[in-house]
Amino acid sequence: MDKVSKPKKLSLAAQIFIALVLAVIAGLLMQSHAEFAATYIKPFGTIFLNLVKFIVGPIVLFSIMAGVVSMRDIRKVGQIGGITVVYYFCTTAVATAIGLAIANLFKGGFPALETSSLSYEAPEATSKMDVFVNIFPSNFLTPITEANMLQVIVTALLIGFAIILLGDSASKAVDGINLWNGIFMKVMEMILTLSPVGVFCLLCPVIAANGPMVIGSLAKVILAAYCAYVLHAIIVYSATIATMGGMSPVKFFKGMLPAIMFAFSSASSVGTLPINMECTENLGASREVSSFVLPLGATINMDGSAIYQGVCAVLIDSC
């Protein structure tokens, strides 16, 4: 008797893409019922986003600790961390340059903004030393409850270094960290299965409330930003993947598609961290590296924000 073949399950990327398309269609159809979408659909998206935010703190804390203790050498952690930070600074600088260059090409076509009735008083700038001091937590729980990722990273590093220095006597602590890291990873997987529903419920009310105007009045600004995003991905990420990673950029972007689409719909780097970690590990990245590098990147490597701020700076200057 022939075995009945099971239907092939859609990949998470395909599910999220379908959810995006359905959200746009449903949003356009519900423009006359935007209040209904905001009242009864958006809350489910908010619940999903809350669950993602809930798991990010523990994931960052335990994944970095697990990554640090797995290296068993503080010098190795420092080497990887140093290379990572330098790389992030370089990509952010390139992203800013690309954003400014593309924005200046589009400058003549940017819409004029009416700003005569607007006023803004800038707050007093935080000193460099205050920024440095605020990286270090004064309470063990506050960084997690307030989702202060830099402080969570510092906490994880300090605990991880202490465990390495204790050596074999801390073997039970290592087992505990790996166990809790596995538990939170499983919780993350459970939450990620809801990604298509969350994406639909987040995007649909926005489209219903704004319709085509979401991209209408500032279409050229958005176009300039996305041209810069694509150019940055092709120049920087593709080059890095091909030269330093020894991987085809096509394979990389295909593997990262779920994270890319989730980031697009949620507009949250930190919120995308769980699915980002899953994608990189599926592509072959080691757990010890991804669990250390990605949380750090979600906090300090904001290439998209750098591009968008450069475009907005040129837009404001042209008004």
Short mmCIF file of C-alpha atoms in Angstrom, two decimals:
data_model
loop_
_atom_site.label_atom_id
_atom_site.label_comp_id
_atom_site.label_asym_id
_atom_site.label_seq_id
_atom_site.Cartn_x
_atom_site.Cartn_y
_atom_site.Cartn_z
CA MET A 1 0.00 0.00 0.00
CA ASP A 2 1.44 3.36 -1.03
CA LYS A 3 2.13 5.85 1.66
CA VAL A 4 0.03 8.97 1.52
CA SER A 5 2.33 11.93 1.13
CA LYS A 6 1.72 14.73 3.56
CA PRO A 7 1.00 18.14 2.04
CA LYS A 8 4.03 20.37 2.17
CA LYS A 9 3.71 23.04 4.84
CA LEU A 10 4.15 26.63 3.76
CA SER A 11 7.34 28.24 5.01
CA LEU A 12 7.08 31.00 7.58
CA ALA A 13 8.24 33.52 4.96
CA ALA A 14 5.41 32.47 2.62
CA GLN A 15 2.88 32.66 5.45
CA ILE A 16 4.01 36.17 6.43
CA PHE A 17 3.97 37.32 2.80
CA ILE A 18 0.43 36.01 2.34
CA ALA A 19 -0.58 37.77 5.57
CA LEU A 20 0.91 41.04 4.27
CA VAL A 21 -1.02 40.80 1.00
CA LEU A 22 -4.27 39.87 2.76
CA ALA A 23 -3.78 42.72 5.24
CA VAL A 24 -3.43 45.27 2.42
CA ILE A 25 -6.49 43.90 0.59
CA ALA A 26 -8.60 43.69 3.75
CA GLY A 27 -7.48 47.15 4.85
CA LEU A 28 -8.47 48.72 1.55
CA LEU A 29 -11.85 46.99 1.67
CA MET A 30 -12.44 48.14 5.25
CA GLN A 31 -11.67 51.84 4.77
CA SER A 32 -15.28 52.70 5.61
CA HIS A 33 -15.03 50.51 8.72
CA ALA A 34 -11.66 51.73 10.02
CA GLU A 35 -13.02 52.09 13.54
CA PHE A 36 -14.06 48.43 13.55
CA ALA A 37 -10.56 47.40 12.41
CA ALA A 38 -8.94 49.55 15.11
CA THR A 39 -11.29 48.25 17.81
CA TYR A 40 -11.49 44.54 17.03
CA ILE A 41 -8.50 43.65 14.82
CA LYS A 42 -5.66 45.84 16.06
CA PRO A 43 -5.82 44.50 19.66
CA PHE A 44 -4.83 41.01 18.45
CA GLY A 45 -1.82 42.54 16.71
CA THR A 46 -0.96 44.39 19.90
CA ILE A 47 -1.22 41.14 21.88
CA PHE A 48 1.18 39.47 19.44
CA LEU A 49 3.62 42.39 19.63
CA ASN A 50 3.41 42.33 23.44
CA LEU A 51 4.29 38.62 23.42
CA VAL A 52 7.29 39.32 21.19
CA LYS A 53 8.44 42.14 23.48
CA PHE A 54 7.87 39.90 26.51
CA ILE A 55 10.25 37.23 25.21
CA VAL A 56 12.97 39.59 23.93
CA GLY A 57 14.41 40.46 27.37
CA PRO A 58 14.84 36.86 28.58
CA ILE A 59 16.06 35.77 25.12
CA VAL A 60 18.76 38.46 25.06
CA LEU A 61 19.82 37.81 28.66
CA PHE A 62 20.07 34.02 28.47
CA SER A 63 21.24 33.75 24.86
CA ILE A 64 24.17 36.11 25.46
CA MET A 65 25.06 34.32 28.70
CA ALA A 66 24.86 30.97 26.89
CA GLY A 67 27.01 32.32 24.06
CA VAL A 68 29.62 33.73 26.45
CA VAL A 69 29.95 30.62 28.61
CA SER A 70 30.11 28.39 25.54
CA MET A 71 33.24 30.22 24.38
CA ARG A 72 34.93 29.52 27.76
CA ASP A 73 37.44 32.30 27.13
CA ILE A 74 36.97 35.98 27.96
CA ARG A 75 39.59 36.93 25.37
CA LYS A 76 37.62 35.14 22.64
CA VAL A 77 34.46 36.98 23.70
CA GLY A 78 36.34 40.28 23.58
CA GLN A 79 37.76 39.49 20.14
CA ILE A 80 34.36 38.61 18.64
CA GLY A 81 32.74 41.57 20.40
CA GLY A 82 35.38 44.00 19.16
CA ILE A 83 35.10 42.83 15.55
CA THR A 84 31.30 42.99 15.78
CA VAL A 85 31.22 46.55 17.14
CA VAL A 86 33.69 47.81 14.52
CA TYR A 87 31.66 46.16 11.76
CA TYR A 88 28.43 47.68 13.06
CA PHE A 89 29.97 51.16 13.21
CA CYS A 90 31.23 50.80 9.64
CA THR A 91 27.89 49.60 8.24
CA THR A 92 26.03 52.40 10.03
CA ALA A 93 28.43 55.00 8.59
CA VAL A 94 27.99 53.58 5.07
CA ALA A 95 24.20 53.48 5.55
CA THR A 96 24.15 57.16 6.53
CA ALA A 97 26.27 58.08 3.51
CA ILE A 98 24.03 56.11 1.13
CA GLY A 99 20.89 57.68 2.65
CA LEU A 100 22.25 61.21 2.21
CA ALA A 101 23.45 60.52 -1.34
CA ILE A 102 20.13 59.04 -2.52
CA ALA A 103 18.15 61.76 -0.75
CA ASN A 104 20.10 64.49 -2.55
CA LEU A 105 19.30 62.83 -5.89
CA PHE A 106 15.58 62.98 -5.01
CA LYS A 107 15.80 66.39 -3.33
CA GLY A 108 14.09 68.38 -6.08
CA GLY A 109 11.05 66.13 -6.04
CA PHE A 110 10.40 66.07 -2.30
CA PRO A 111 7.01 67.55 -1.29
CA ALA A 112 6.94 70.95 0.39
CA LEU A 113 6.01 70.77 4.06
CA GLU A 114 3.99 73.46 5.78
CA THR A 115 5.90 74.18 8.98
CA SER A 116 4.93 77.78 9.80
CA SER A 117 2.48 76.70 12.50
CA LEU A 118 4.78 74.13 14.04
CA SER A 119 7.17 74.70 16.92
CA TYR A 120 9.54 72.44 18.78
CA GLU A 121 11.79 73.03 21.74
CA ALA A 122 14.68 70.60 21.82
CA PRO A 123 15.43 69.06 25.22
CA GLU A 124 18.80 69.54 26.80
CA ALA A 125 21.30 67.17 25.21
CA THR A 126 22.47 64.26 27.35
CA SER A 127 26.20 64.43 28.00
CA LYS A 128 28.47 61.70 26.68
CA MET A 129 29.38 60.66 30.20
CA ASP A 130 25.71 60.34 31.17
CA VAL A 131 25.13 58.12 28.14
CA PHE A 132 28.11 56.00 29.18
CA VAL A 133 26.97 55.77 32.81
CA ASN A 134 23.43 54.76 31.79
CA ILE A 135 24.76 51.70 30.01
CA PHE A 136 25.47 50.10 33.38
CA PRO A 137 22.48 48.86 35.39
CA SER A 138 21.87 49.80 39.03
CA ASN A 139 19.27 47.06 39.51
CA PHE A 140 19.17 43.47 38.33
CA LEU A 141 15.52 43.40 37.25
CA THR A 142 15.06 46.96 35.92
CA PRO A 143 16.87 46.40 32.58
CA ILE A 144 14.50 43.54 31.74
CA THR A 145 11.30 45.21 32.98
CA GLU A 146 12.17 48.42 31.12
CA ALA A 147 13.52 46.57 28.03
CA ASN A 148 16.82 48.46 28.25
CA MET A 149 18.77 46.19 25.93
CA LEU A 150 22.20 47.76 26.50
CA GLN A 151 21.86 47.18 30.25
CA VAL A 152 20.58 43.63 29.64
CA ILE A 153 23.66 42.96 27.49
CA VAL A 154 26.00 44.32 30.20
CA THR A 155 24.23 42.17 32.81
CA ALA A 156 24.59 39.07 30.65
CA LEU A 157 28.27 39.77 29.99
CA LEU A 158 29.09 40.27 33.67
CA ILE A 159 27.35 37.05 34.72
CA GLY A 160 28.87 35.15 31.79
CA PHE A 161 32.40 36.38 32.62
CA ALA A 162 31.93 35.42 36.27
CA ILE A 163 30.88 31.90 35.32
CA ILE A 164 33.91 31.51 33.03
CA LEU A 165 36.25 32.68 35.81
CA LEU A 166 34.71 30.21 38.29
CA GLY A 167 35.63 27.36 35.96
CA ASP A 168 34.42 23.82 36.63
CA SER A 169 32.80 24.79 39.93
CA ALA A 170 30.14 26.69 37.95
CA SER A 171 29.18 23.74 35.74
CA LYS A 172 25.70 23.58 37.29
CA ALA A 173 25.20 27.27 36.48
CA VAL A 174 26.19 26.58 32.85
CA ASP A 175 23.67 23.74 32.69
CA GLY A 176 21.01 26.01 34.19
CA ILE A 177 21.69 28.81 31.71
CA ASN A 178 21.54 26.40 28.77
CA LEU A 179 18.33 24.90 30.12
CA TRP A 180 16.61 28.27 30.56
CA ASN A 181 17.93 29.42 27.21
CA GLY A 182 16.33 26.35 25.64
CA ILE A 183 13.06 27.02 27.47
CA PHE A 184 12.85 30.61 26.27
CA MET A 185 13.81 29.55 22.75
CA LYS A 186 10.89 27.11 22.78
CA VAL A 187 8.57 29.89 23.99
CA MET A 188 9.91 32.00 21.13
CA GLU A 189 9.05 29.26 18.64
CA MET A 190 5.51 29.10 20.03
CA ILE A 191 5.09 32.86 19.64
CA LEU A 192 6.57 32.89 16.13
CA THR A 193 3.92 30.46 14.89
CA LEU A 194 1.49 33.36 15.41
CA SER A 195 3.54 35.70 13.18
CA PRO A 196 1.17 35.64 10.15
CA VAL A 197 -1.83 36.45 12.35
CA GLY A 198 0.11 39.17 14.16
CA VAL A 199 1.32 40.75 10.92
CA PHE A 200 -2.20 40.78 9.48
CA CYS A 201 -3.71 42.32 12.63
CA LEU A 202 -0.99 44.99 12.85
CA LEU A 203 -1.09 46.10 9.21
CA CYS A 204 -4.77 45.82 8.33
CA PRO A 205 -6.00 48.63 10.68
CA VAL A 206 -3.25 50.95 9.42
CA ILE A 207 -4.31 50.45 5.80
CA ALA A 208 -7.99 50.76 6.76
CA ALA A 209 -7.39 54.06 8.54
CA ASN A 210 -5.09 55.64 5.96
CA GLY A 211 -5.77 53.84 2.69
CA PRO A 212 -3.53 54.77 -0.24
CA MET A 213 -2.50 57.91 1.68
CA VAL A 214 -0.08 55.75 3.67
CA ILE A 215 2.32 56.09 0.76
CA GLY A 216 0.63 58.84 -1.23
CA SER A 217 1.65 62.28 0.01
CA LEU A 218 5.25 61.37 0.81
CA ALA A 219 5.71 58.73 -1.89
CA LYS A 220 9.00 60.19 -3.12
CA VAL A 221 10.42 60.30 0.39
CA ILE A 222 9.49 56.66 0.92
CA LEU A 223 10.83 55.76 -2.53
CA ALA A 224 14.14 57.48 -1.77
CA ALA A 225 14.43 55.64 1.54
CA TYR A 226 13.68 52.24 0.00
CA CYS A 227 16.08 52.83 -2.88
CA ALA A 228 18.74 53.48 -0.25
CA TYR A 229 17.72 50.35 1.70
CA VAL A 230 18.02 48.16 -1.39
CA LEU A 231 21.31 49.75 -2.41
CA HIS A 232 22.70 49.28 1.10
CA ALA A 233 21.67 45.62 1.09
CA ILE A 234 23.22 45.01 -2.33
CA ILE A 235 26.47 46.86 -1.65
CA VAL A 236 27.14 46.20 2.03
CA TYR A 237 25.34 43.02 3.05
CA SER A 238 25.80 41.16 -0.22
CA ALA A 239 29.50 42.03 -0.32
CA THR A 240 29.97 40.99 3.30
CA ILE A 241 28.12 37.71 2.85
CA ALA A 242 30.02 36.84 -0.32
CA THR A 243 33.51 37.81 0.89
CA MET A 244 33.48 37.20 4.65
CA GLY A 245 30.72 34.60 4.91
CA GLY A 246 31.45 32.62 1.76
CA MET A 247 27.73 32.35 1.02
CA SER A 248 25.60 33.29 -1.96
CA PRO A 249 23.74 36.56 -1.26
CA VAL A 250 20.66 35.02 -2.90
CA LYS A 251 20.70 32.13 -0.41
CA PHE A 252 21.23 34.57 2.45
CA PHE A 253 18.34 36.88 1.58
CA LYS A 254 16.07 33.90 0.88
CA GLY A 255 16.87 32.48 4.30
CA MET A 256 16.41 35.83 6.02
CA LEU A 257 13.11 36.61 4.26
CA PRO A 258 10.88 35.84 7.30
CA ALA A 259 12.87 38.25 9.47
CA ILE A 260 12.91 40.91 6.74
CA MET A 261 9.16 40.79 6.24
CA PHE A 262 8.43 40.73 9.95
CA ALA A 263 10.71 43.72 10.49
CA PHE A 264 8.92 45.54 7.67
CA SER A 265 5.48 44.98 9.17
CA SER A 266 6.37 45.52 12.84
CA ALA A 267 9.00 48.29 12.43
CA SER A 268 10.86 46.87 15.43
CA SER A 269 14.47 45.71 15.38
CA VAL A 270 14.33 44.29 18.89
CA GLY A 271 10.94 42.71 18.23
CA THR A 272 12.37 40.95 15.18
CA LEU A 273 15.26 39.49 17.20
CA PRO A 274 13.70 36.06 17.95
CA ILE A 275 12.84 35.31 14.32
CA ASN A 276 16.18 36.80 13.23
CA MET A 277 18.05 34.34 15.45
CA GLU A 278 16.05 31.43 14.06
CA CYS A 279 16.78 32.46 10.46
CA THR A 280 20.54 32.85 10.98
CA GLU A 281 20.81 29.50 12.73
CA ASN A 282 18.89 27.84 9.88
CA LEU A 283 21.48 29.34 7.52
CA GLY A 284 24.28 27.67 9.49
CA ALA A 285 25.41 30.32 11.97
CA SER A 286 26.61 28.82 15.24
CA ARG A 287 24.40 29.33 18.27
CA GLU A 288 27.27 30.75 20.36
CA VAL A 289 27.96 33.50 17.81
CA SER A 290 24.37 34.35 16.84
CA SER A 291 23.27 34.50 20.48
CA PHE A 292 25.95 37.09 21.17
CA VAL A 293 26.12 39.12 17.94
CA LEU A 294 22.42 39.53 17.09
CA PRO A 295 21.19 40.98 20.41
CA LEU A 296 24.06 43.45 20.23
CA GLY A 297 23.13 44.34 16.65
CA ALA A 298 19.45 44.81 17.48
CA THR A 299 20.52 47.46 19.98
CA ILE A 300 23.34 49.42 18.31
CA ASN A 301 23.24 48.53 14.59
CA MET A 302 20.36 50.61 13.22
CA ASP A 303 21.30 50.90 9.53
CA GLY A 304 17.70 51.39 8.42
CA SER A 305 17.18 54.19 10.93
CA ALA A 306 20.44 55.82 9.84
CA ILE A 307 19.28 55.82 6.21
CA TYR A 308 15.82 57.15 7.05
CA GLN A 309 17.18 59.93 9.25
CA GLY A 310 19.54 60.98 6.48
CA VAL A 311 16.65 61.13 4.00
CA CYS A 312 14.49 63.10 6.46
CA ALA A 313 17.32 65.53 7.16
CA VAL A 314 17.57 66.36 3.43
CA LEU A 315 13.74 66.62 3.21
CA ILE A 316 13.62 69.14 6.06
CA ASP A 317 16.55 71.08 4.64
CA SER A 318 14.79 71.37 1.26
CA CYS A 319 11.66 72.96 2.80
#
